[in-house]
Amino acid sequence: FLPYPIQLIDLNEIARITEENAKAEKEEDKKAITDDIINDVNPLWKRDPSTLTDEDYKAFYKQLFPMDPEPLFWLHLNVDHPFTLQGVLFFPKLNPSKPTNESNIRLYCKQVFVSDNVKNVIPDFLSLLKGTIDSTDIPLNVSRSALQGDPNIKKISNYIVKKVAESLKKLHKSDREKYESTWEDIGLFVKYGIISDPKFDELMRERVIFKNSENKFVTLSEYTEAIPEKHKEKMKGKIVYFEEHSSDDGLRSQLLEEGIQAITTETYIDPHFTQHVEMQKKGDVEYKFQLVDNAIEDILETENTTEEDVKIKDLFLATLVGEKDEKNPAQMEIEIKNFKNSKTAAYFKVDESMKRFQQMTKSMGQSNFSMPSKKTLVLNPSHSLVKNAFKLSENNEKKELAGKICHHIQDLAAISGEGLDDNQRKEFVSRSQDLMSELSNLAL
């Protein structure tokens, strides 16, 4: 992209054409010697955006990153006061199997390549972007110490953050469908930016979207506005969420029947994002995130616990837990919740603060770190499966069968939630075979 044309000359080829032209009898038989210019003296970032088409931007991206798929969208930068800056930043389609390269943005000065290490010029959370920036106000000595001490660098960095946020805001407002279709690729760096940059947070927090129970995208404010009037007071400021692939579908369905959605969160960035939103409130808006299995108790109506309910709890305690072990703080606990019209026999409730801590340590790469996780099996004594297990337990000849059904209810609750590990899966298969064999024998 040097500003002066550079011509590649093949002297042997020129000599050959010159010799052939000298032998040619007619003027029209002579061959022209073409100028083979190998650089682009007027790169895309120097041109007027109003004269460019989408195809121009895509072709330029392909020139820079020939192995990449087409970019999602792009941002053309052009400012001459209080500093000079031109460039094009592309929002790429992310490839989860490909490691992130921090050298995606190339720095130029008057079209002369300077570096592809633009830390301090571009914040870390924007390192997922790709493209070029050209500025005469960035020192050619782009060492870390030189950049940190340059007053223009902070201005340029703030300007780029602002323009990126404005571009996303505009897309969110003008083309929500496209914004949602690209969220899988841009969501990670948007949330990361909100956590790490207060100005970006101010501009973009209300543009973060989550999928709800009906698989539709909503912002946090749209979520709260959709809460039914009868639950408004109880749900004030609360956002019910569940982790993808580790939450009970039945619980979400029950909430949905009450008109209450739950949003999907993912493991790595969302624990940090939700904590940030809870701790750094904006204006009068305050949010509190709550797991589905904890929220459902606050929302659904329950009936009073009966004497039989207490006996059901004692049965499951004796069968599944046994004697209390003081040395095992993670030992499972059992609760009775007599929900009205509930179709769920049992579900697991986890300690939310402990759950979040585990999520955050995992997201920071500390997968080997483990600590006891407090789990509570919540039983619905009104469910026929739980009731039948209790009735069978009162018959001395059927106590063993009642115990197998208790274990089966526990297994189903685990499968509906976080699932089973390899050992638990083997035990589940073995217990299920025994239970099915005994039940099928009764039918003969």
Tab-separated table of C-alpha atoms in Angstrom:
chain	number	residue	atom	x	y	z
A	1	PHE	CA	0.000	0.000	0.000
A	2	LEU	CA	2.975	2.362	-0.387
A	3	PRO	CA	1.818	5.739	-1.769
A	4	TYR	CA	4.172	5.610	-4.762
A	5	PRO	CA	3.724	3.115	-7.597
A	6	ILE	CA	6.178	0.246	-7.610
A	7	GLN	CA	6.706	-1.453	-10.925
A	8	LEU	CA	8.019	-4.973	-11.282
A	9	ILE	CA	10.177	-5.102	-14.413
A	10	ASP	CA	11.198	-8.342	-16.113
A	11	LEU	CA	14.222	-7.222	-18.105
A	12	ASN	CA	14.403	-10.465	-20.073
A	13	GLU	CA	10.740	-10.125	-21.061
A	14	ILE	CA	11.238	-6.478	-22.120
A	15	ALA	CA	14.298	-7.458	-24.198
A	16	ARG	CA	12.348	-10.230	-25.881
A	17	ILE	CA	9.364	-7.963	-26.745
A	18	THR	CA	11.711	-5.200	-27.969
A	19	GLU	CA	13.494	-7.657	-30.227
A	20	GLU	CA	10.213	-9.002	-31.640
A	21	ASN	CA	8.884	-5.478	-32.206
A	22	ALA	CA	12.039	-4.587	-34.152
A	23	LYS	CA	11.392	-7.494	-36.500
A	24	ALA	CA	7.684	-6.696	-36.935
A	25	GLU	CA	6.852	-5.278	-40.374
A	26	LYS	CA	3.509	-3.734	-39.381
A	27	GLU	CA	2.842	-1.347	-36.510
A	28	GLU	CA	-0.214	-3.327	-35.349
A	29	ASP	CA	1.930	-6.453	-34.948
A	30	LYS	CA	4.071	-4.790	-32.296
A	31	LYS	CA	3.392	-5.710	-28.651
A	32	ALA	CA	3.037	-3.137	-25.887
A	33	ILE	CA	5.183	-3.246	-22.795
A	34	THR	CA	2.743	-3.107	-19.878
A	35	ASP	CA	3.345	-1.477	-16.519
A	36	ASP	CA	3.121	-4.188	-13.862
A	37	ILE	CA	2.284	-2.116	-10.771
A	38	ILE	CA	2.428	-4.399	-7.720
A	39	ASN	CA	1.143	-2.075	-5.000
A	40	ASP	CA	-2.152	-0.296	-4.347
A	41	VAL	CA	-1.389	3.428	-4.130
A	42	ASN	CA	-4.980	4.264	-3.212
A	43	PRO	CA	-6.028	1.668	-0.611
A	44	LEU	CA	-9.609	1.306	0.448
A	45	TRP	CA	-9.216	3.173	3.751
A	46	LYS	CA	-8.061	6.315	1.854
A	47	ARG	CA	-11.151	6.384	-0.337
A	48	ASP	CA	-14.505	8.076	0.243
A	49	PRO	CA	-16.889	5.550	1.908
A	50	SER	CA	-19.803	6.932	-0.148
A	51	THR	CA	-18.119	5.701	-3.336
A	52	LEU	CA	-17.557	2.155	-2.029
A	53	THR	CA	-19.830	-0.874	-2.295
A	54	ASP	CA	-20.130	-3.932	-0.075
A	55	GLU	CA	-18.218	-5.888	-2.681
A	56	ASP	CA	-15.315	-3.416	-2.460
A	57	TYR	CA	-15.025	-4.017	1.287
A	58	LYS	CA	-15.307	-7.790	0.908
A	59	ALA	CA	-12.643	-7.822	-1.811
A	60	PHE	CA	-10.310	-5.745	0.369
A	61	TYR	CA	-10.862	-8.104	3.298
A	62	LYS	CA	-10.095	-11.054	1.042
A	63	GLN	CA	-6.884	-9.326	-0.025
A	64	LEU	CA	-5.815	-8.943	3.626
A	65	PHE	CA	-7.068	-12.304	4.909
A	66	PRO	CA	-7.397	-14.650	1.914
A	67	MET	CA	-8.201	-17.771	3.972
A	68	ASP	CA	-11.064	-16.232	5.972
A	69	PRO	CA	-14.806	-16.389	5.229
A	70	GLU	CA	-16.583	-13.128	4.440
A	71	PRO	CA	-16.707	-10.605	7.301
A	72	LEU	CA	-19.990	-9.985	9.118
A	73	PHE	CA	-19.847	-6.195	8.722
A	74	TRP	CA	-17.285	-3.397	8.943
A	75	LEU	CA	-16.523	0.109	10.172
A	76	HIS	CA	-14.809	2.804	8.084
A	77	LEU	CA	-12.773	5.248	10.230
A	78	ASN	CA	-11.945	8.755	9.054
A	79	VAL	CA	-11.044	11.645	11.386
A	80	ASP	CA	-8.619	14.564	10.997
A	81	HIS	CA	-9.101	16.430	14.298
A	82	PRO	CA	-7.822	16.415	17.052
A	83	PHE	CA	-5.710	13.650	15.506
A	84	THR	CA	-5.519	11.984	12.122
A	85	LEU	CA	-6.838	8.475	11.710
A	86	GLN	CA	-8.115	6.460	8.792
A	87	GLY	CA	-8.827	2.787	8.546
A	88	VAL	CA	-11.283	-0.045	8.120
A	89	LEU	CA	-12.127	-2.478	10.920
A	90	PHE	CA	-13.917	-5.708	10.075
A	91	PHE	CA	-16.052	-7.865	12.362
A	92	PRO	CA	-14.967	-11.384	11.356
A	93	LYS	CA	-16.870	-14.625	11.629
A	94	LEU	CA	-15.223	-16.443	14.498
A	95	ASN	CA	-13.870	-19.962	14.201
A	96	PRO	CA	-13.980	-21.625	17.663
A	97	SER	CA	-11.462	-24.270	16.594
A	98	LYS	CA	-8.930	-21.662	15.494
A	99	PRO	CA	-6.850	-19.866	18.152
A	100	THR	CA	-7.366	-16.113	18.364
A	101	ASN	CA	-4.595	-14.117	16.721
A	102	GLU	CA	-3.818	-10.774	18.358
A	103	SER	CA	-2.056	-9.530	15.190
A	104	ASN	CA	-5.225	-9.037	13.184
A	105	ILE	CA	-5.087	-5.231	12.945
A	106	ARG	CA	-2.245	-3.721	10.941
A	107	LEU	CA	-0.889	-0.278	11.711
A	108	TYR	CA	0.252	2.042	8.902
A	109	CYS	CA	1.713	5.537	8.796
A	110	LYS	CA	1.068	7.308	5.486
A	111	GLN	CA	0.387	3.886	3.933
A	112	VAL	CA	3.720	2.498	5.127
A	113	PHE	CA	3.330	-0.663	7.208
A	114	VAL	CA	4.582	-0.133	10.766
A	115	SER	CA	3.425	-3.051	12.903
A	116	ASP	CA	0.721	-5.610	13.532
A	117	ASN	CA	1.204	-5.280	17.294
A	118	VAL	CA	-1.313	-2.575	18.189
A	119	LYS	CA	-1.726	-3.138	21.919
A	120	ASN	CA	-2.546	0.129	23.697
A	121	VAL	CA	-3.809	1.531	20.389
A	122	ILE	CA	-6.581	-1.077	20.252
A	123	PRO	CA	-8.030	-2.335	23.579
A	124	ASP	CA	-7.690	-6.062	24.253
A	125	PHE	CA	-11.395	-6.714	23.843
A	126	LEU	CA	-11.264	-5.389	20.263
A	127	SER	CA	-8.341	-7.629	19.307
A	128	LEU	CA	-10.890	-9.989	17.726
A	129	LEU	CA	-11.464	-7.382	15.019
A	130	LYS	CA	-9.414	-7.405	11.829
A	131	GLY	CA	-8.328	-4.674	9.429
A	132	THR	CA	-6.089	-1.633	9.094
A	133	ILE	CA	-5.577	1.738	10.747
A	134	ASP	CA	-3.422	4.533	9.333
A	135	SER	CA	-2.330	7.481	11.459
A	136	THR	CA	0.501	10.028	11.449
A	137	ASP	CA	-0.077	10.653	15.162
A	138	ILE	CA	1.114	7.224	16.283
A	139	PRO	CA	4.901	7.171	16.831
A	140	LEU	CA	6.824	4.930	14.473
A	141	ASN	CA	8.571	3.524	17.515
A	142	VAL	CA	5.604	1.447	18.648
A	143	SER	CA	7.270	-0.066	21.674
A	144	ARG	CA	4.955	-0.564	24.631
A	145	SER	CA	6.660	2.144	26.695
A	146	ALA	CA	6.523	4.665	23.840
A	147	LEU	CA	2.814	4.081	23.288
A	148	GLN	CA	1.941	4.292	26.970
A	149	GLY	CA	3.580	7.688	27.227
A	150	ASP	CA	1.990	9.180	24.110
A	151	PRO	CA	-1.067	11.411	24.837
A	152	ASN	CA	-2.587	10.834	21.386
A	153	ILE	CA	-2.756	7.061	21.851
A	154	LYS	CA	-5.421	7.293	24.559
A	155	LYS	CA	-7.478	9.662	22.405
A	156	ILE	CA	-7.221	7.352	19.399
A	157	SER	CA	-8.099	4.295	21.500
A	158	ASN	CA	-11.150	6.047	22.995
A	159	TYR	CA	-12.257	7.171	19.544
A	160	ILE	CA	-12.058	3.627	18.142
A	161	VAL	CA	-14.005	2.217	21.119
A	162	LYS	CA	-16.677	4.883	20.661
A	163	LYS	CA	-16.996	4.296	16.908
A	164	VAL	CA	-17.247	0.523	17.354
A	165	ALA	CA	-19.985	0.967	19.979
A	166	GLU	CA	-21.866	3.453	17.787
A	167	SER	CA	-21.648	1.067	14.833
A	168	LEU	CA	-23.126	-1.766	16.906
A	169	LYS	CA	-25.833	0.498	18.355
A	170	LYS	CA	-26.809	1.580	14.851
A	171	LEU	CA	-26.996	-2.032	13.656
A	172	HIS	CA	-29.053	-3.023	16.723
A	173	LYS	CA	-31.531	-0.234	16.021
A	174	SER	CA	-31.732	-0.346	12.235
A	175	ASP	CA	-31.321	-4.061	11.486
A	176	ARG	CA	-32.158	-6.120	14.569
A	177	GLU	CA	-32.393	-9.308	12.527
A	178	LYS	CA	-28.813	-8.984	11.263
A	179	TYR	CA	-27.615	-7.984	14.738
A	180	GLU	CA	-29.127	-11.160	16.180
A	181	SER	CA	-27.749	-13.349	13.394
A	182	THR	CA	-24.204	-12.127	14.117
A	183	TRP	CA	-24.484	-12.231	17.919
A	184	GLU	CA	-22.867	-15.653	18.195
A	185	ASP	CA	-19.720	-14.107	16.709
A	186	ILE	CA	-19.762	-10.644	18.307
A	187	GLY	CA	-21.348	-11.432	21.685
A	188	LEU	CA	-18.104	-12.557	23.318
A	189	PHE	CA	-16.149	-9.381	22.647
A	190	VAL	CA	-19.154	-7.125	23.406
A	191	LYS	CA	-19.511	-8.647	26.885
A	192	TYR	CA	-15.749	-8.603	27.404
A	193	GLY	CA	-15.684	-4.943	26.388
A	194	ILE	CA	-18.478	-4.071	28.803
A	195	ILE	CA	-16.587	-5.698	31.662
A	196	SER	CA	-13.252	-4.056	30.836
A	197	ASP	CA	-14.164	-0.574	29.537
A	198	PRO	CA	-16.589	1.750	31.412
A	199	LYS	CA	-17.301	3.872	28.322
A	200	PHE	CA	-18.079	0.844	26.204
A	201	ASP	CA	-20.239	-0.429	29.067
A	202	GLU	CA	-22.207	2.829	29.068
A	203	LEU	CA	-22.927	2.537	25.357
A	204	MET	CA	-23.467	-1.201	24.941
A	205	ARG	CA	-24.939	-2.780	28.079
A	206	GLU	CA	-28.504	-2.355	26.873
A	207	ARG	CA	-27.558	-3.887	23.518
A	208	VAL	CA	-26.484	-7.224	24.992
A	209	ILE	CA	-28.981	-9.906	24.003
A	210	PHE	CA	-29.762	-13.370	25.350
A	211	LYS	CA	-31.904	-16.192	24.061
A	212	ASN	CA	-34.978	-16.796	26.203
A	213	SER	CA	-37.019	-19.962	26.842
A	214	GLU	CA	-38.769	-19.524	23.488
A	215	ASN	CA	-35.430	-19.191	21.672
A	216	LYS	CA	-35.968	-15.483	20.964
A	217	PHE	CA	-33.357	-12.807	21.601
A	218	VAL	CA	-34.084	-10.197	24.269
A	219	THR	CA	-32.163	-7.446	26.029
A	220	LEU	CA	-32.238	-7.244	29.821
A	221	SER	CA	-34.742	-4.379	29.731
A	222	GLU	CA	-36.956	-6.255	27.242
A	223	TYR	CA	-36.868	-9.246	29.577
A	224	THR	CA	-38.095	-7.255	32.589
A	225	GLU	CA	-40.763	-5.475	30.546
A	226	ALA	CA	-42.203	-8.839	29.439
A	227	ILE	CA	-42.775	-10.082	33.015
A	228	PRO	CA	-46.532	-10.490	33.638
A	229	GLU	CA	-48.127	-7.853	35.831
A	230	LYS	CA	-49.002	-10.320	38.603
A	231	HIS	CA	-45.313	-11.185	39.032
A	232	LYS	CA	-43.886	-7.663	38.560
A	233	GLU	CA	-43.397	-6.930	42.254
A	234	LYS	CA	-41.980	-10.344	43.112
A	235	MET	CA	-39.679	-10.313	40.071
A	236	LYS	CA	-38.542	-6.692	40.364
A	237	GLY	CA	-34.982	-6.493	39.063
A	238	LYS	CA	-34.645	-10.286	38.804
A	239	ILE	CA	-33.371	-12.069	35.721
A	240	VAL	CA	-33.976	-15.818	35.739
A	241	TYR	CA	-31.289	-17.713	33.843
A	242	PHE	CA	-30.138	-21.218	33.098
A	243	GLU	CA	-26.940	-22.691	31.747
A	244	GLU	CA	-27.218	-24.289	28.360
A	245	HIS	CA	-27.327	-28.105	28.530
A	246	SER	CA	-27.368	-28.120	32.360
A	247	SER	CA	-30.821	-27.061	33.437
A	248	ASP	CA	-34.151	-28.810	33.950
A	249	ASP	CA	-36.443	-28.239	30.960
A	250	GLY	CA	-39.447	-29.049	33.123
A	251	LEU	CA	-38.741	-26.141	35.468
A	252	ARG	CA	-38.404	-23.725	32.572
A	253	SER	CA	-41.690	-25.001	31.124
A	254	GLN	CA	-43.454	-24.403	34.447
A	255	LEU	CA	-42.165	-20.832	34.581
A	256	LEU	CA	-43.203	-20.304	30.986
A	257	GLU	CA	-46.735	-21.347	31.877
A	258	GLU	CA	-46.656	-18.464	34.356
A	259	GLY	CA	-45.470	-16.158	31.555
A	260	ILE	CA	-41.932	-15.922	32.910
A	261	GLN	CA	-39.016	-16.502	30.566
A	262	ALA	CA	-35.528	-17.674	31.474
A	263	ILE	CA	-32.452	-16.555	29.542
A	264	THR	CA	-29.650	-18.818	28.381
A	265	THR	CA	-26.122	-18.183	29.612
A	266	GLU	CA	-22.895	-19.789	28.508
A	267	THR	CA	-20.076	-20.998	30.709
A	268	TYR	CA	-17.095	-18.769	30.028
A	269	ILE	CA	-17.916	-15.070	29.765
A	270	ASP	CA	-21.409	-14.870	31.288
A	271	PRO	CA	-20.441	-15.550	34.940
A	272	HIS	CA	-18.156	-12.501	34.732
A	273	PHE	CA	-20.699	-10.435	32.812
A	274	THR	CA	-23.603	-11.141	35.185
A	275	GLN	CA	-21.477	-10.346	38.222
A	276	HIS	CA	-20.358	-7.093	36.596
A	277	VAL	CA	-23.954	-6.058	35.859
A	278	GLU	CA	-25.014	-6.848	39.424
A	279	MET	CA	-22.161	-4.891	40.982
A	280	GLN	CA	-21.975	-1.953	38.542
A	281	LYS	CA	-25.526	-0.730	38.200
A	282	LYS	CA	-26.422	1.996	35.702
A	283	GLY	CA	-28.664	4.774	37.032
A	284	ASP	CA	-31.696	3.435	38.876
A	285	VAL	CA	-31.647	0.114	37.029
A	286	GLU	CA	-30.541	-2.767	39.209
A	287	TYR	CA	-30.449	-6.425	38.167
A	288	LYS	CA	-30.085	-9.636	40.135
A	289	PHE	CA	-29.505	-12.891	38.254
A	290	GLN	CA	-31.033	-16.065	39.672
A	291	LEU	CA	-30.793	-19.683	38.548
A	292	VAL	CA	-34.044	-21.322	37.467
A	293	ASP	CA	-33.921	-23.958	40.205
A	294	ASN	CA	-33.599	-21.254	42.862
A	295	ALA	CA	-36.068	-18.811	41.310
A	296	ILE	CA	-38.903	-21.277	40.885
A	297	GLU	CA	-39.459	-21.517	44.643
A	298	ASP	CA	-40.003	-17.760	44.851
A	299	ILE	CA	-42.410	-17.660	41.934
A	300	LEU	CA	-44.598	-20.757	41.945
A	301	GLU	CA	-47.308	-21.170	44.551
A	302	THR	CA	-46.834	-23.921	47.111
A	303	GLU	CA	-49.237	-25.724	49.436
A	304	ASN	CA	-48.621	-26.348	53.115
A	305	THR	CA	-46.496	-29.323	54.059
A	306	THR	CA	-48.501	-32.225	55.483
A	307	GLU	CA	-47.540	-34.967	57.892
A	308	GLU	CA	-47.319	-37.389	54.970
A	309	ASP	CA	-44.942	-34.998	53.168
A	310	VAL	CA	-42.577	-35.192	56.139
A	311	LYS	CA	-42.684	-38.986	56.001
A	312	ILE	CA	-41.873	-38.855	52.273
A	313	LYS	CA	-38.836	-36.721	53.036
A	314	ASP	CA	-37.720	-39.200	55.720
A	315	LEU	CA	-38.063	-42.063	53.219
A	316	PHE	CA	-35.831	-40.384	50.641
A	317	LEU	CA	-33.314	-39.323	53.292
A	318	ALA	CA	-33.019	-42.880	54.578
A	319	THR	CA	-32.804	-44.342	51.068
A	320	LEU	CA	-30.549	-41.845	49.283
A	321	VAL	CA	-28.492	-40.210	52.017
A	322	GLY	CA	-28.378	-42.573	54.976
A	323	GLU	CA	-26.607	-41.489	58.142
A	324	LYS	CA	-25.435	-37.878	58.280
A	325	ASP	CA	-21.711	-37.606	57.537
A	326	GLU	CA	-20.106	-34.565	59.193
A	327	LYS	CA	-16.893	-35.135	57.202
A	328	ASN	CA	-18.734	-34.667	53.892
A	329	PRO	CA	-20.033	-31.068	53.652
A	330	ALA	CA	-21.142	-31.692	50.053
A	331	GLN	CA	-23.534	-34.435	51.160
A	332	MET	CA	-26.867	-34.178	49.381
A	333	GLU	CA	-29.766	-32.597	51.223
A	334	ILE	CA	-33.477	-33.154	50.612
A	335	GLU	CA	-36.334	-30.664	50.721
A	336	ILE	CA	-40.083	-30.917	50.205
A	337	LYS	CA	-41.845	-28.301	48.029
A	338	ASN	CA	-45.510	-28.940	47.385
A	339	PHE	CA	-45.909	-26.944	44.162
A	340	LYS	CA	-49.398	-26.519	42.767
A	341	ASN	CA	-49.975	-28.134	39.356
A	342	SER	CA	-46.322	-29.176	39.048
A	343	LYS	CA	-45.414	-31.874	36.525
A	344	THR	CA	-41.909	-32.369	37.935
A	345	ALA	CA	-41.323	-35.162	40.441
A	346	ALA	CA	-37.990	-33.787	41.664
A	347	TYR	CA	-35.160	-31.492	40.675
A	348	PHE	CA	-31.738	-30.553	41.949
A	349	LYS	CA	-31.120	-27.135	43.437
A	350	VAL	CA	-27.523	-25.955	43.802
A	351	ASP	CA	-25.969	-23.301	45.981
A	352	GLU	CA	-25.841	-20.339	43.605
A	353	SER	CA	-22.807	-18.559	45.068
A	354	MET	CA	-20.834	-21.805	44.986
A	355	LYS	CA	-22.030	-22.488	41.452
A	356	ARG	CA	-20.863	-19.082	40.259
A	357	PHE	CA	-17.484	-19.528	41.923
A	358	GLN	CA	-17.002	-22.842	40.128
A	359	GLN	CA	-18.032	-21.269	36.811
A	360	MET	CA	-15.555	-18.421	37.198
A	361	THR	CA	-12.632	-20.650	38.171
A	362	LYS	CA	-13.415	-22.853	35.179
A	363	SER	CA	-13.597	-19.857	32.825
A	364	MET	CA	-10.175	-18.735	34.069
A	365	GLY	CA	-8.639	-22.081	33.124
A	366	GLN	CA	-8.545	-23.580	36.619
A	367	SER	CA	-10.384	-26.743	35.607
A	368	ASN	CA	-8.367	-28.859	38.047
A	369	PHE	CA	-9.598	-26.832	40.998
A	370	SER	CA	-12.562	-28.410	42.713
A	371	MET	CA	-14.454	-27.882	45.922
A	372	PRO	CA	-17.565	-29.404	47.480
A	373	SER	CA	-20.775	-28.404	45.732
A	374	LYS	CA	-23.860	-28.263	47.912
A	375	LYS	CA	-26.799	-29.915	46.145
A	376	THR	CA	-30.351	-30.233	47.351
A	377	LEU	CA	-32.875	-32.681	45.926
A	378	VAL	CA	-36.245	-30.915	45.957
A	379	LEU	CA	-39.162	-33.357	45.989
A	380	ASN	CA	-42.710	-32.650	44.894
A	381	PRO	CA	-44.846	-34.869	47.198
A	382	SER	CA	-47.930	-34.274	45.028
A	383	HIS	CA	-46.380	-36.037	42.047
A	384	SER	CA	-47.732	-39.551	41.475
A	385	LEU	CA	-44.250	-41.087	41.145
A	386	VAL	CA	-43.196	-39.765	44.563
A	387	LYS	CA	-46.533	-40.715	46.129
A	388	ASN	CA	-46.386	-44.260	44.750
A	389	ALA	CA	-42.841	-44.745	46.045
A	390	PHE	CA	-44.052	-43.779	49.510
A	391	LYS	CA	-47.081	-46.093	49.353
A	392	LEU	CA	-44.890	-49.012	48.288
A	393	SER	CA	-42.497	-48.307	51.169
A	394	GLU	CA	-45.335	-48.883	53.661
A	395	ASN	CA	-45.645	-52.435	52.376
A	396	ASN	CA	-42.814	-54.532	53.858
A	397	GLU	CA	-42.746	-56.757	50.768
A	398	LYS	CA	-42.379	-53.764	48.433
A	399	LYS	CA	-39.821	-51.701	50.392
A	400	GLU	CA	-36.974	-52.768	48.125
A	401	LEU	CA	-38.955	-51.717	45.049
A	402	ALA	CA	-39.767	-48.375	46.723
A	403	GLY	CA	-36.050	-47.827	47.271
A	404	LYS	CA	-35.305	-48.471	43.608
A	405	ILE	CA	-37.978	-45.956	42.590
A	406	CYS	CA	-36.461	-43.366	44.969
A	407	HIS	CA	-33.079	-43.838	43.274
A	408	HIS	CA	-34.745	-43.594	39.864
A	409	ILE	CA	-36.377	-40.271	40.814
A	410	GLN	CA	-32.974	-38.986	41.914
A	411	ASP	CA	-31.385	-40.126	38.635
A	412	LEU	CA	-34.083	-38.436	36.562
A	413	ALA	CA	-33.565	-35.192	38.475
A	414	ALA	CA	-29.817	-35.370	37.812
A	415	ILE	CA	-30.307	-36.125	34.092
A	416	SER	CA	-32.752	-33.226	33.755
A	417	GLY	CA	-30.210	-30.879	35.312
A	418	GLU	CA	-26.434	-31.119	34.962
A	419	GLY	CA	-26.455	-34.703	33.715
A	420	LEU	CA	-24.492	-37.751	34.854
A	421	ASP	CA	-20.772	-38.423	34.792
A	422	ASP	CA	-19.422	-41.752	33.514
A	423	ASN	CA	-19.693	-43.587	36.843
A	424	GLN	CA	-23.185	-42.242	37.560
A	425	ARG	CA	-24.287	-43.230	34.059
A	426	LYS	CA	-23.169	-46.818	34.611
A	427	GLU	CA	-25.003	-46.953	37.941
A	428	PHE	CA	-28.110	-45.450	36.358
A	429	VAL	CA	-28.183	-48.065	33.601
A	430	SER	CA	-27.686	-50.883	36.107
A	431	ARG	CA	-30.370	-49.584	38.505
A	432	SER	CA	-32.805	-48.917	35.661
A	433	GLN	CA	-32.427	-52.453	34.343
A	434	ASP	CA	-33.113	-53.868	37.811
A	435	LEU	CA	-36.152	-51.627	38.255
A	436	MET	CA	-37.609	-52.414	34.832
A	437	SER	CA	-37.055	-56.142	35.381
A	438	GLU	CA	-38.890	-56.058	38.720
A	439	LEU	CA	-41.781	-53.959	37.339
A	440	SER	CA	-42.141	-56.181	34.282
A	441	ASN	CA	-42.240	-59.274	36.518
A	442	LEU	CA	-45.134	-57.740	38.442
A	443	ALA	CA	-47.092	-57.416	35.220
A	444	LEU	CA	-46.757	-61.129	34.374
